[in-house]
XYZ file of C-alpha atoms in Angstrom:
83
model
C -28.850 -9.093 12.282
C -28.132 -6.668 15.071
C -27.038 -2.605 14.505
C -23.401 -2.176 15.050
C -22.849 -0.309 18.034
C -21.050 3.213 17.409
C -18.845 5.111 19.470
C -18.103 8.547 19.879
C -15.308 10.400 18.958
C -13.535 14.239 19.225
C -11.144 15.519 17.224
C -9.851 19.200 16.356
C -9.627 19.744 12.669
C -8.769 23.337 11.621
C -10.986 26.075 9.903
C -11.053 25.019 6.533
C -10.815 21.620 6.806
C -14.344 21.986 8.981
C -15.599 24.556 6.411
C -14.653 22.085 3.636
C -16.499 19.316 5.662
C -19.886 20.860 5.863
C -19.487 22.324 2.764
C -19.572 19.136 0.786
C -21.893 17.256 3.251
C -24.704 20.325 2.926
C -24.164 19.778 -1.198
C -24.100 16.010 -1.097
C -27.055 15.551 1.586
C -24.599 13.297 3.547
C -23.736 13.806 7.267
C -20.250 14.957 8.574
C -20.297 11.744 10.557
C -20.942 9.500 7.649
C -18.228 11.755 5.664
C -15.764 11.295 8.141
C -16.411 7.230 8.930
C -16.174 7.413 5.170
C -12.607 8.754 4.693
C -10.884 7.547 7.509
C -11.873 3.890 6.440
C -11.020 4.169 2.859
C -7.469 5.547 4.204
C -7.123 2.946 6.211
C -7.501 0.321 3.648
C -5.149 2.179 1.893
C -2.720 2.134 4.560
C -3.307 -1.359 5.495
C -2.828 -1.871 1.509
C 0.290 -0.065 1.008
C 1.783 -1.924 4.385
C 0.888 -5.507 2.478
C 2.071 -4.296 -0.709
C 5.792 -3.138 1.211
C 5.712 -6.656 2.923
C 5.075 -8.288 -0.530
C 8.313 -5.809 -2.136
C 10.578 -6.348 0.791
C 10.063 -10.328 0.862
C 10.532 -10.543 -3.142
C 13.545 -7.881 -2.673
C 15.423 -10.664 0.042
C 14.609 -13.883 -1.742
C 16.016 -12.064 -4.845
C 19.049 -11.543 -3.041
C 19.381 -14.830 -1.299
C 19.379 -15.997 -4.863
C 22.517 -14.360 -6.012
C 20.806 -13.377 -9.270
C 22.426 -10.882 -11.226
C 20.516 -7.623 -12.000
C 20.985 -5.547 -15.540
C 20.812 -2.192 -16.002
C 18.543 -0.687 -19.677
C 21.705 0.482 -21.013
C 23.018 -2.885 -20.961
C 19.789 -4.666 -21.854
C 20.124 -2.195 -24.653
C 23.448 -3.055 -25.788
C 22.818 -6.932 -25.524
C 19.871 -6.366 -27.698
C 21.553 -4.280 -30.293
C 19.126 -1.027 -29.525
């Protein structure tokens, strides 16, 4: 199986966030490079999560109101259940 290829990148971060960076990476033993791959993946699984989980709400949301079902609020769920 071959290497992925990597590319390069530049960014500007500011002070602290670079301080931060190196910080953990020279406690950890990791590399600012593998840091960075690290967190900008897992927030964009996040993000691509968050976008399926809207797409999933907003779907359920219009076939709910297609359907003309009635919603309740707790008070009256309350009331009809004698709480």
């Amino acid at each position: 199986m071959q290497a992925e290829k990597v590319r390069s990148m530049s960014f500007s971060v500011s002070p602290n966030v670079y301080d931060r960076i190196h910080s953990f990476c020279a406690e950890r033993g990791c590399t600012s490079s593998w840091l960075i791959n690290k967190a900008v993946n897992d927030f964009l699984d996040e993000c691509a999560e968050d976008k399926a989980d809207y797409e999933a709400a907003a779907l359920a949301w219009a076939e709910f109101e297609k359907s003309g079902s009635k919603t309740f609020t707790s008070d009256e769920i309350r009331k009809e259940l004698g709480l």
